Coordinates of C-alpha atoms in Angstrom, one line a residue:
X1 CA -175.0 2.9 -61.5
X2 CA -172.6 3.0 -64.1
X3 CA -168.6 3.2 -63.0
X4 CA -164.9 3.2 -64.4
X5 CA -165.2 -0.1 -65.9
X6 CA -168.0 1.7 -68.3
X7 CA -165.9 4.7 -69.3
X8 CA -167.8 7.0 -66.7
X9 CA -164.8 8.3 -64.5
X10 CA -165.0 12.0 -63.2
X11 CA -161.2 12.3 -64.0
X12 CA -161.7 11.4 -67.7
X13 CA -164.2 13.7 -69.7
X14 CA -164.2 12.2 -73.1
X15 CA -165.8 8.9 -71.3
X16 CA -168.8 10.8 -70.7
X17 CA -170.0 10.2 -74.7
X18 CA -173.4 9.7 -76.4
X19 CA -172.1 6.2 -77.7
X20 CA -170.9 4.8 -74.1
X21 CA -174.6 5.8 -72.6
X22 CA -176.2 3.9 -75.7
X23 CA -173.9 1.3 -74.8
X24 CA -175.5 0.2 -71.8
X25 CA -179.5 2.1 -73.2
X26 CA -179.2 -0.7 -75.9
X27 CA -180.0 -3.5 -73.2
X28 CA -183.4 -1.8 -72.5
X29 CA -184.5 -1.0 -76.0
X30 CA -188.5 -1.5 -76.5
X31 CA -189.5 -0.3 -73.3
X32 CA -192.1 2.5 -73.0
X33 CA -190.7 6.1 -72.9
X34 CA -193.9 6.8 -70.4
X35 CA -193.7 5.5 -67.1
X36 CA -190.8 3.9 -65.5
X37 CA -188.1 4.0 -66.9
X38 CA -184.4 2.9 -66.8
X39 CA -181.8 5.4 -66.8
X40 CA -178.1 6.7 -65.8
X41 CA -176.4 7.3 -62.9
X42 CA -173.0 8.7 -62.3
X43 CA -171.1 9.9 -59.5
X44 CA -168.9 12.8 -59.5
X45 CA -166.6 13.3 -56.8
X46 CA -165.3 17.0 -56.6
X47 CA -162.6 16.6 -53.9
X48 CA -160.6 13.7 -56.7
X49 CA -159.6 15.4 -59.6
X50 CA -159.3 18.9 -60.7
X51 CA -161.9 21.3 -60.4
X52 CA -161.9 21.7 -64.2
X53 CA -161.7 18.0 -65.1
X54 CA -165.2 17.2 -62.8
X55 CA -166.9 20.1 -64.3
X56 CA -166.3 19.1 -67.9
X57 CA -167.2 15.8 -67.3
X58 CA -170.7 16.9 -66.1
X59 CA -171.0 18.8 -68.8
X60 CA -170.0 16.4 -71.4
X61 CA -172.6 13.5 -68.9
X62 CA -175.6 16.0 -69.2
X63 CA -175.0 17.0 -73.1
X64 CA -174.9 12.9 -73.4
X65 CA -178.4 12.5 -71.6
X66 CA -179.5 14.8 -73.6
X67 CA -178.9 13.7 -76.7
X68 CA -179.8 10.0 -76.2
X69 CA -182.9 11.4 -74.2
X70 CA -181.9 9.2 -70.8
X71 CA -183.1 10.2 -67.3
X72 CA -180.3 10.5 -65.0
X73 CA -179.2 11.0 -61.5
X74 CA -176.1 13.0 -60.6
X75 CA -174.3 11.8 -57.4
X76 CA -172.1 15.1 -55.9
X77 CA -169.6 13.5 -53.5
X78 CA -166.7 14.9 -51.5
X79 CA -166.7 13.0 -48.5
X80 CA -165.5 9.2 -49.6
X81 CA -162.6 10.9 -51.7
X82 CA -160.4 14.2 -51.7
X83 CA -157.3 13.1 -53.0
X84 CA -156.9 16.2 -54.7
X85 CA -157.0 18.0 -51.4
X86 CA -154.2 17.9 -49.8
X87 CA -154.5 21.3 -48.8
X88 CA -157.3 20.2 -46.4
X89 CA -156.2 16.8 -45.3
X90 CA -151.8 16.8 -44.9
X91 CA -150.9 18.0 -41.8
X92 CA -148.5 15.7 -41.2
X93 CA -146.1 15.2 -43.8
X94 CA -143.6 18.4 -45.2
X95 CA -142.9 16.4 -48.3
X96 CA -146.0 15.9 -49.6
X97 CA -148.2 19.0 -51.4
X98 CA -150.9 21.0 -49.3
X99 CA -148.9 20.2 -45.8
X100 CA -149.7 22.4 -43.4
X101 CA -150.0 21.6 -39.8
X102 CA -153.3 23.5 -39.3
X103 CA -155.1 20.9 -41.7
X104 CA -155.2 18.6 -38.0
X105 CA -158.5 20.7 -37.9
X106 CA -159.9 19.1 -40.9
X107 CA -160.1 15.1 -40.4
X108 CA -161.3 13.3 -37.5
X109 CA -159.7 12.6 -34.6
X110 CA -159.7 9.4 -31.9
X111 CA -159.7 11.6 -28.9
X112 CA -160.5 14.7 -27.5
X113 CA -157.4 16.6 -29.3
X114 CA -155.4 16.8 -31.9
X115 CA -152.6 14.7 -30.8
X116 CA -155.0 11.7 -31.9
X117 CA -155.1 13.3 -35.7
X118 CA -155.7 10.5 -37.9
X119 CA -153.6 10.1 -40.9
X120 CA -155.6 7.2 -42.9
X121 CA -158.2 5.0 -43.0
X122 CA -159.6 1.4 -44.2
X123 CA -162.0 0.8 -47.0
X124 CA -164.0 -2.1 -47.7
X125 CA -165.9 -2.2 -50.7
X126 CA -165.5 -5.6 -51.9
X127 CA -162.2 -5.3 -51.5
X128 CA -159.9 -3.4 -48.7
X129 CA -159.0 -0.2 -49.5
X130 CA -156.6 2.7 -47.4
X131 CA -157.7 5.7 -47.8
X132 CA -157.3 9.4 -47.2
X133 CA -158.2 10.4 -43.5
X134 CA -161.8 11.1 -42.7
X135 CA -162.4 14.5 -42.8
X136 CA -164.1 16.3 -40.4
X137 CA -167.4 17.2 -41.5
X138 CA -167.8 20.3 -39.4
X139 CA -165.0 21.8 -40.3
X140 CA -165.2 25.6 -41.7
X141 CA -162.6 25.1 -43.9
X142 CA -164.3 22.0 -44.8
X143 CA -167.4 22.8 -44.9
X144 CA -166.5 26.0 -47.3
X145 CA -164.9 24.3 -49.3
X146 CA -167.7 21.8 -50.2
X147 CA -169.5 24.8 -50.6
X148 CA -167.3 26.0 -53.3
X149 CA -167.0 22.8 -55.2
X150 CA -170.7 22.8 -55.5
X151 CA -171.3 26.1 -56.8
X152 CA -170.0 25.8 -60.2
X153 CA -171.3 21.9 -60.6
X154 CA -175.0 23.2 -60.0
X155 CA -174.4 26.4 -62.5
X156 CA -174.2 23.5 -64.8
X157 CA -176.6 21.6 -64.0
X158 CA -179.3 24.3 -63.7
X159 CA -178.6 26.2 -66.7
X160 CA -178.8 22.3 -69.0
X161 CA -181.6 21.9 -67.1
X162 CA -183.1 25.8 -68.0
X163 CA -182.0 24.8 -71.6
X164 CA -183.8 21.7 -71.9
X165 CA -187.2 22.0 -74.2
X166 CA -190.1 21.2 -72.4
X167 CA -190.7 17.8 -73.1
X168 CA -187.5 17.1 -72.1
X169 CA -186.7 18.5 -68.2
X170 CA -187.6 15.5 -66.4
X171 CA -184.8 14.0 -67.7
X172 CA -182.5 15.3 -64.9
X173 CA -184.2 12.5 -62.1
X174 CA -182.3 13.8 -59.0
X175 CA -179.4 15.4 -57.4
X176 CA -177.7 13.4 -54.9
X177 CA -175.8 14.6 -51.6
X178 CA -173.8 12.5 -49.3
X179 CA -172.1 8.6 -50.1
X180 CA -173.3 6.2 -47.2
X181 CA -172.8 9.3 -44.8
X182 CA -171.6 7.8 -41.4
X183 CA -168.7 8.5 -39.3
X184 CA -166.2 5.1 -39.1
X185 CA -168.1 3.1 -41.4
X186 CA -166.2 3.5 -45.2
X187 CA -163.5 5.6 -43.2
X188 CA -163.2 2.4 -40.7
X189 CA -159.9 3.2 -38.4
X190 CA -159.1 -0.8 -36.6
X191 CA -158.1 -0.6 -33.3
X192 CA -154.3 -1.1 -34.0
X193 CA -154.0 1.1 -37.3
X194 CA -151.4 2.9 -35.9
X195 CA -149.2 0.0 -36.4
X196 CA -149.2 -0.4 -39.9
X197 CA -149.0 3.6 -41.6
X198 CA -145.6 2.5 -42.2
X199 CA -146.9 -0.6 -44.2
X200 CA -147.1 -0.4 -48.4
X201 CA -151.1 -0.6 -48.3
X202 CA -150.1 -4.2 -50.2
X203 CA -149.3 -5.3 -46.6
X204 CA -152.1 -4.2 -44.5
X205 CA -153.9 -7.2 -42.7
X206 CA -156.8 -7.7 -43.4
X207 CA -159.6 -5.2 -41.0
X208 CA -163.1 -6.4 -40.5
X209 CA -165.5 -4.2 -38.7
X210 CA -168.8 -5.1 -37.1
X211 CA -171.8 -2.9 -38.2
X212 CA -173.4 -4.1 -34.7
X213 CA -171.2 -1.7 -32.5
X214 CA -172.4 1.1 -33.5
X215 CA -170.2 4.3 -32.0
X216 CA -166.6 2.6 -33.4
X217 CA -167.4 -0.5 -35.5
X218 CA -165.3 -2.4 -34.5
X219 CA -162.6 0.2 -34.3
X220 CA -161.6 3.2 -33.2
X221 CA -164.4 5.3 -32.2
X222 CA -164.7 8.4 -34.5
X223 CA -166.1 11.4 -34.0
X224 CA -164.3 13.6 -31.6
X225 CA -163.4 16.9 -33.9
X226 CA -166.4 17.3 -35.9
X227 CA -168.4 17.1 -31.8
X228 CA -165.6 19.5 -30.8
X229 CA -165.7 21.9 -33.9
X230 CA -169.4 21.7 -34.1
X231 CA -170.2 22.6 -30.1
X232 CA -171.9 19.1 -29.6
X233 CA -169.9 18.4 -26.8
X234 CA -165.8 19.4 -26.1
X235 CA -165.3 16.8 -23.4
X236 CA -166.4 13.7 -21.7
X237 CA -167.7 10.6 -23.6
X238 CA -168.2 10.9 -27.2
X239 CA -171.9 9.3 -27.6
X240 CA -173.6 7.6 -30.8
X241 CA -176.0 10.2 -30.7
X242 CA -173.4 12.5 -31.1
X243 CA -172.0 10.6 -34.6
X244 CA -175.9 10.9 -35.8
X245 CA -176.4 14.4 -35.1
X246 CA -173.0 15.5 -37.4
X247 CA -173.9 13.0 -40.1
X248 CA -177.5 15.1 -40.3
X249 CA -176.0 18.4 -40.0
X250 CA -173.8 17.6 -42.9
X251 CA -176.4 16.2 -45.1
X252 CA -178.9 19.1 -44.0
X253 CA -175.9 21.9 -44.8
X254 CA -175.3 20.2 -48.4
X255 CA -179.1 20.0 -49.3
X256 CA -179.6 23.6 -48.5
X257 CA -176.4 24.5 -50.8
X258 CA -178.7 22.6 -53.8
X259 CA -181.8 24.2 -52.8
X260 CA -180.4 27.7 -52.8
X261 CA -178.8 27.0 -56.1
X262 CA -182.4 26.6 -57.8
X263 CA -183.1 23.2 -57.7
X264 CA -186.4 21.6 -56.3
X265 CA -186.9 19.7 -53.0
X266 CA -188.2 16.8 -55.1
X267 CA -185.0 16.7 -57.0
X268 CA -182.7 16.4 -54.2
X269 CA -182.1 13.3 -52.7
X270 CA -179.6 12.5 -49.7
X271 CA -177.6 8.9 -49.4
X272 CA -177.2 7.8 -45.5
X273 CA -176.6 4.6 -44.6
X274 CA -177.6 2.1 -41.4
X275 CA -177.5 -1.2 -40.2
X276 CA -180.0 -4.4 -40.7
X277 CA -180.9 -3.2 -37.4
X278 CA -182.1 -0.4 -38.3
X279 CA -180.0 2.0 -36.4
X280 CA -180.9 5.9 -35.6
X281 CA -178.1 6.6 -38.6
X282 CA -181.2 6.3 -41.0
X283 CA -182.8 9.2 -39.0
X284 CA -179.6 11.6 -40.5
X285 CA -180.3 11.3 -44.2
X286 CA -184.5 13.5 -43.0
X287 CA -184.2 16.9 -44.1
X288 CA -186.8 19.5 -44.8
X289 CA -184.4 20.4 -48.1
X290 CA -184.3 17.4 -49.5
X291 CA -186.1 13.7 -49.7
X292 CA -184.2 11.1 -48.2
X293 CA -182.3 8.0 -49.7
X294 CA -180.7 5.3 -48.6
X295 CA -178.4 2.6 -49.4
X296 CA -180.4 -1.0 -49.6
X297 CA -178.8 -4.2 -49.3
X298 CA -180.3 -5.9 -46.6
X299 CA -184.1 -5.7 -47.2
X300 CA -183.8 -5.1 -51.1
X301 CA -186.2 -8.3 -51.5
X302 CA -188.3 -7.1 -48.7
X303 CA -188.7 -3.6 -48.1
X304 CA -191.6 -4.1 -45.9
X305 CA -189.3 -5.6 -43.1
X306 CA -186.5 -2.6 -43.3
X307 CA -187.4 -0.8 -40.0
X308 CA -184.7 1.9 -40.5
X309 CA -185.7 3.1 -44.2
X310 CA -189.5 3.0 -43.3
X311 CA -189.1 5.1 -39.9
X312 CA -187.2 7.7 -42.1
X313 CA -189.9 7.8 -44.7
X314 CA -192.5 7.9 -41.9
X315 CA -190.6 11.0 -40.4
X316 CA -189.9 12.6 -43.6
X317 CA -192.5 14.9 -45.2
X318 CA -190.8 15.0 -48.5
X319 CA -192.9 14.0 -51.6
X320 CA -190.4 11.0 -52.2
X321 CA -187.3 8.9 -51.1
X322 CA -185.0 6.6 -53.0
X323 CA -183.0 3.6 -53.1
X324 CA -180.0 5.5 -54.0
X325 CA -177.9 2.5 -53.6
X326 CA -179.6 -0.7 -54.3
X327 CA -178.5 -4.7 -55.1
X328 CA -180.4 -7.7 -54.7
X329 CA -177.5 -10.3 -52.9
X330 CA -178.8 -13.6 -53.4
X331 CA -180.2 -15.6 -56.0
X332 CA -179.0 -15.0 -59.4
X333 CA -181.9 -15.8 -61.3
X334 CA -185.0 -13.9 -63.1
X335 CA -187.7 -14.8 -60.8
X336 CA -186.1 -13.3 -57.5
X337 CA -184.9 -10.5 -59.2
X338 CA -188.1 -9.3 -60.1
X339 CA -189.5 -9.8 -56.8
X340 CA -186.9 -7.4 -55.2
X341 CA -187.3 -5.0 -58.4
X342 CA -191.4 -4.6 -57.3
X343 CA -190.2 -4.8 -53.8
X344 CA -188.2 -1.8 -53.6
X345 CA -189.4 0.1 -56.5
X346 CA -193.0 0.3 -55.7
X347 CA -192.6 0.4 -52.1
X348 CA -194.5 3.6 -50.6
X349 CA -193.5 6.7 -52.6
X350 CA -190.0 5.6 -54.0
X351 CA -188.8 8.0 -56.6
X352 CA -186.3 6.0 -58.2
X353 CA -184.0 2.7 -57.2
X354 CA -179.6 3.0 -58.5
X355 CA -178.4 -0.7 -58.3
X356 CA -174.9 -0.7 -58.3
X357 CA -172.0 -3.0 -59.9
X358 CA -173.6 -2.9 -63.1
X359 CA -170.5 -4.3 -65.1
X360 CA -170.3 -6.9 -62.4
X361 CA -173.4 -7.9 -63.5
X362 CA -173.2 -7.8 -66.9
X363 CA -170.0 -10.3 -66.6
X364 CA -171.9 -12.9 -64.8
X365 CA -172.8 -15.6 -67.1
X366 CA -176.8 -15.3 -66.6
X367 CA -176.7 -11.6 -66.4
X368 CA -179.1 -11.6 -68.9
X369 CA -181.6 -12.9 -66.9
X370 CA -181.2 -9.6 -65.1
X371 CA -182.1 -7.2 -68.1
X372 CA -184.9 -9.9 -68.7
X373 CA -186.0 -9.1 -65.2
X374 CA -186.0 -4.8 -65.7
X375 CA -187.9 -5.5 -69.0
X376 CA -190.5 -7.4 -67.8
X377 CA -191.2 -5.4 -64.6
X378 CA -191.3 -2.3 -66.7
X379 CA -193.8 -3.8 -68.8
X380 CA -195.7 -5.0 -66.7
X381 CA -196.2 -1.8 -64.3
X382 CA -196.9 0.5 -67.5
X383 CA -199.5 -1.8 -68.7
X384 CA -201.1 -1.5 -65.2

């Protein structure tokens, strides 16, 4: 998974180059062009920037795949981040663009109303983040506008891929829908949030959740509008089940905007997201649109032993799944790396494994040992 760090930002076109995807191909020069392979991922969030701005930079990403002949996957997000829509998310503040007070519709709320509108959320991804509030995934407005967002990215996608010669259309690896889907989990609201909105984001205390409470983290539970909006229930207590149900509605809607736009089943792939417990989240990211993936940190060295991932590819009749968020967390070193490579990659019908923080890998001192690892289990499997 390439990142800002590597020039690869949605909001900044001219990153998306020839000579800053042969800046990280150059590691893995030598390796068969049969087989597996390593390739590209980028992520393109169409609720950040401009329309515009996301659309050229897919075009200027897929005209760079191209032309160094690298498989990719494209990541389509507007859930984690909507900045640029203000118009769906401000109901609260005159001052700022987009307010309107009917956008209390559109982001989830603590209660059973909107009086418990949120108006932000916590972040961790390595570091603490406040962010936008979570929207509420089945809102029509919502919901429409995801829809519209989408349309224009997969014009693009499917007429590069139309354009492709022959030899050259499995470049385009998979579609993916959905960022570690969940409700409270990357939009984590602590249980006194309230009193620090005021607060410079500088200020905020530190939050930790616990993955282990599953309805609310931690927190505050989540959950209540999209159940409202979406008929699962208008009253009473607000049920984990509940949270699933959304989370798979939303990933099911998105998969069946990418099917109808052309693309195949085996080309769309969803992200969800669970616990080392293996929670019922897992279960959202099964569609009959799409084949599921799944973010994999706990089990990466051990994908035997990940009850959640291997329930959803039990359940799942789709041709493949993927780690569509993947790092080995431990040892540093060669050896162990390739273990959890095999152990993921070649685990039941796994299309394709994204490991993430590549730059952060790249500045550890031994990071080579890491590109020594993806060479030789390359290698080694295409010999086979």
């Amino acid at each position: 998974m390439t990142g800002p760090s590597d020039g690869f930002e949605a909001g900044k076109p001219d990153g998306f180059s020839a000579a800053n995807v042969e800046k990280i191909m150059q590691h893995f020069d030598g390796l068969p062009d049969d087989g597996v392979r390593v390739g590209l991922s980028c992520i393109f969030s169409y609720f950040k920037y401009r329309p515009e701005t996301v659309q050229q930079s897919l075009r200027n990403y897929l005209q760079a795949a191209e032309e160094t002949d690298t498989p990719i996957t494209v990541k389509l997000d507007g859930e984690q981040w909507w900045d640029a829509r203000p118009d769906l998310w401000n109901w609260w503040d005159p001052d700022l663009p987009g307010y309107d007070p009917d956008n209390v519709s559109n982001v989830e709320w603590t209660g059973w109303g909107p009086e418990y509108a949120l108006k932000s959320a916590w972040r961790d991804w390595g570091r603490q983040i406040r962010v936008r509030p979570p929207p509420n995934l089945m809102s029509p407005a919502y919901r429409k506008a995801c829809h519209e967002a989408l349309e224009p990215l997969l014009a693009i996608i499917m007429d590069w891929q139309r354009s492709l010669p022959k030899e050259k259309r499995d470049l385009l690896v998979g579609v993916e829908v959905g960022w570690e889907s969940a409700i409270g989990v990357n939009h984590f609201y602590p249980k006194e949030g309230d009193d620090y909105l005021d607060l410079q984001a500088k200020d905020d205390p530190r939050f930790k959740k616990d993955r282990s409470q599953l309805l609310n983290r931690g927190g505050k539970t989540q959950g209540y509008a999209a159940a409202y909006t979406g008929g699962i229930r208008k009253s009473g207590t607000l049920e984990y089940e509940d949270q699933v149900k959304i989370v798979q509605r939303h990933l099911e809607d998105l998969s069946r905007v990418l099917r109808k736009a052309g693309l195949p089943r085996s080309r769309i792939f969803t992200h969800g997201w669970g616990n080392e417990d293996g929670e019922a989240l897992y279960d959202a990211a099964v569609n009959r649109y799409s084949c599921p993936g799944w973010s994999c940190y706990w089990y990466s060295h051990r994908m035997q032993d990940d009850s959640g991932i291997n329930r959803g590819i039990r359940e799942s009749d789709a041709e493949y799944w993927a780690a569509v968020e993947w790092l080995f967390r431990f040892e540093f070193k060669k050896e162990p790396w390739i273990r959890a490579f095999k152990s993921t990659l070649f685990h039941r019908n796994c299309r394709y494994l994204t490991f993430y923080n590549w730059s952060a890998i790249m500045e550890k001192e031994n990071g080579d040992q890491i590109i020594e690892a993806v060479h030789e289990v390359i290698k080694e499997h295409n010999r086979e």
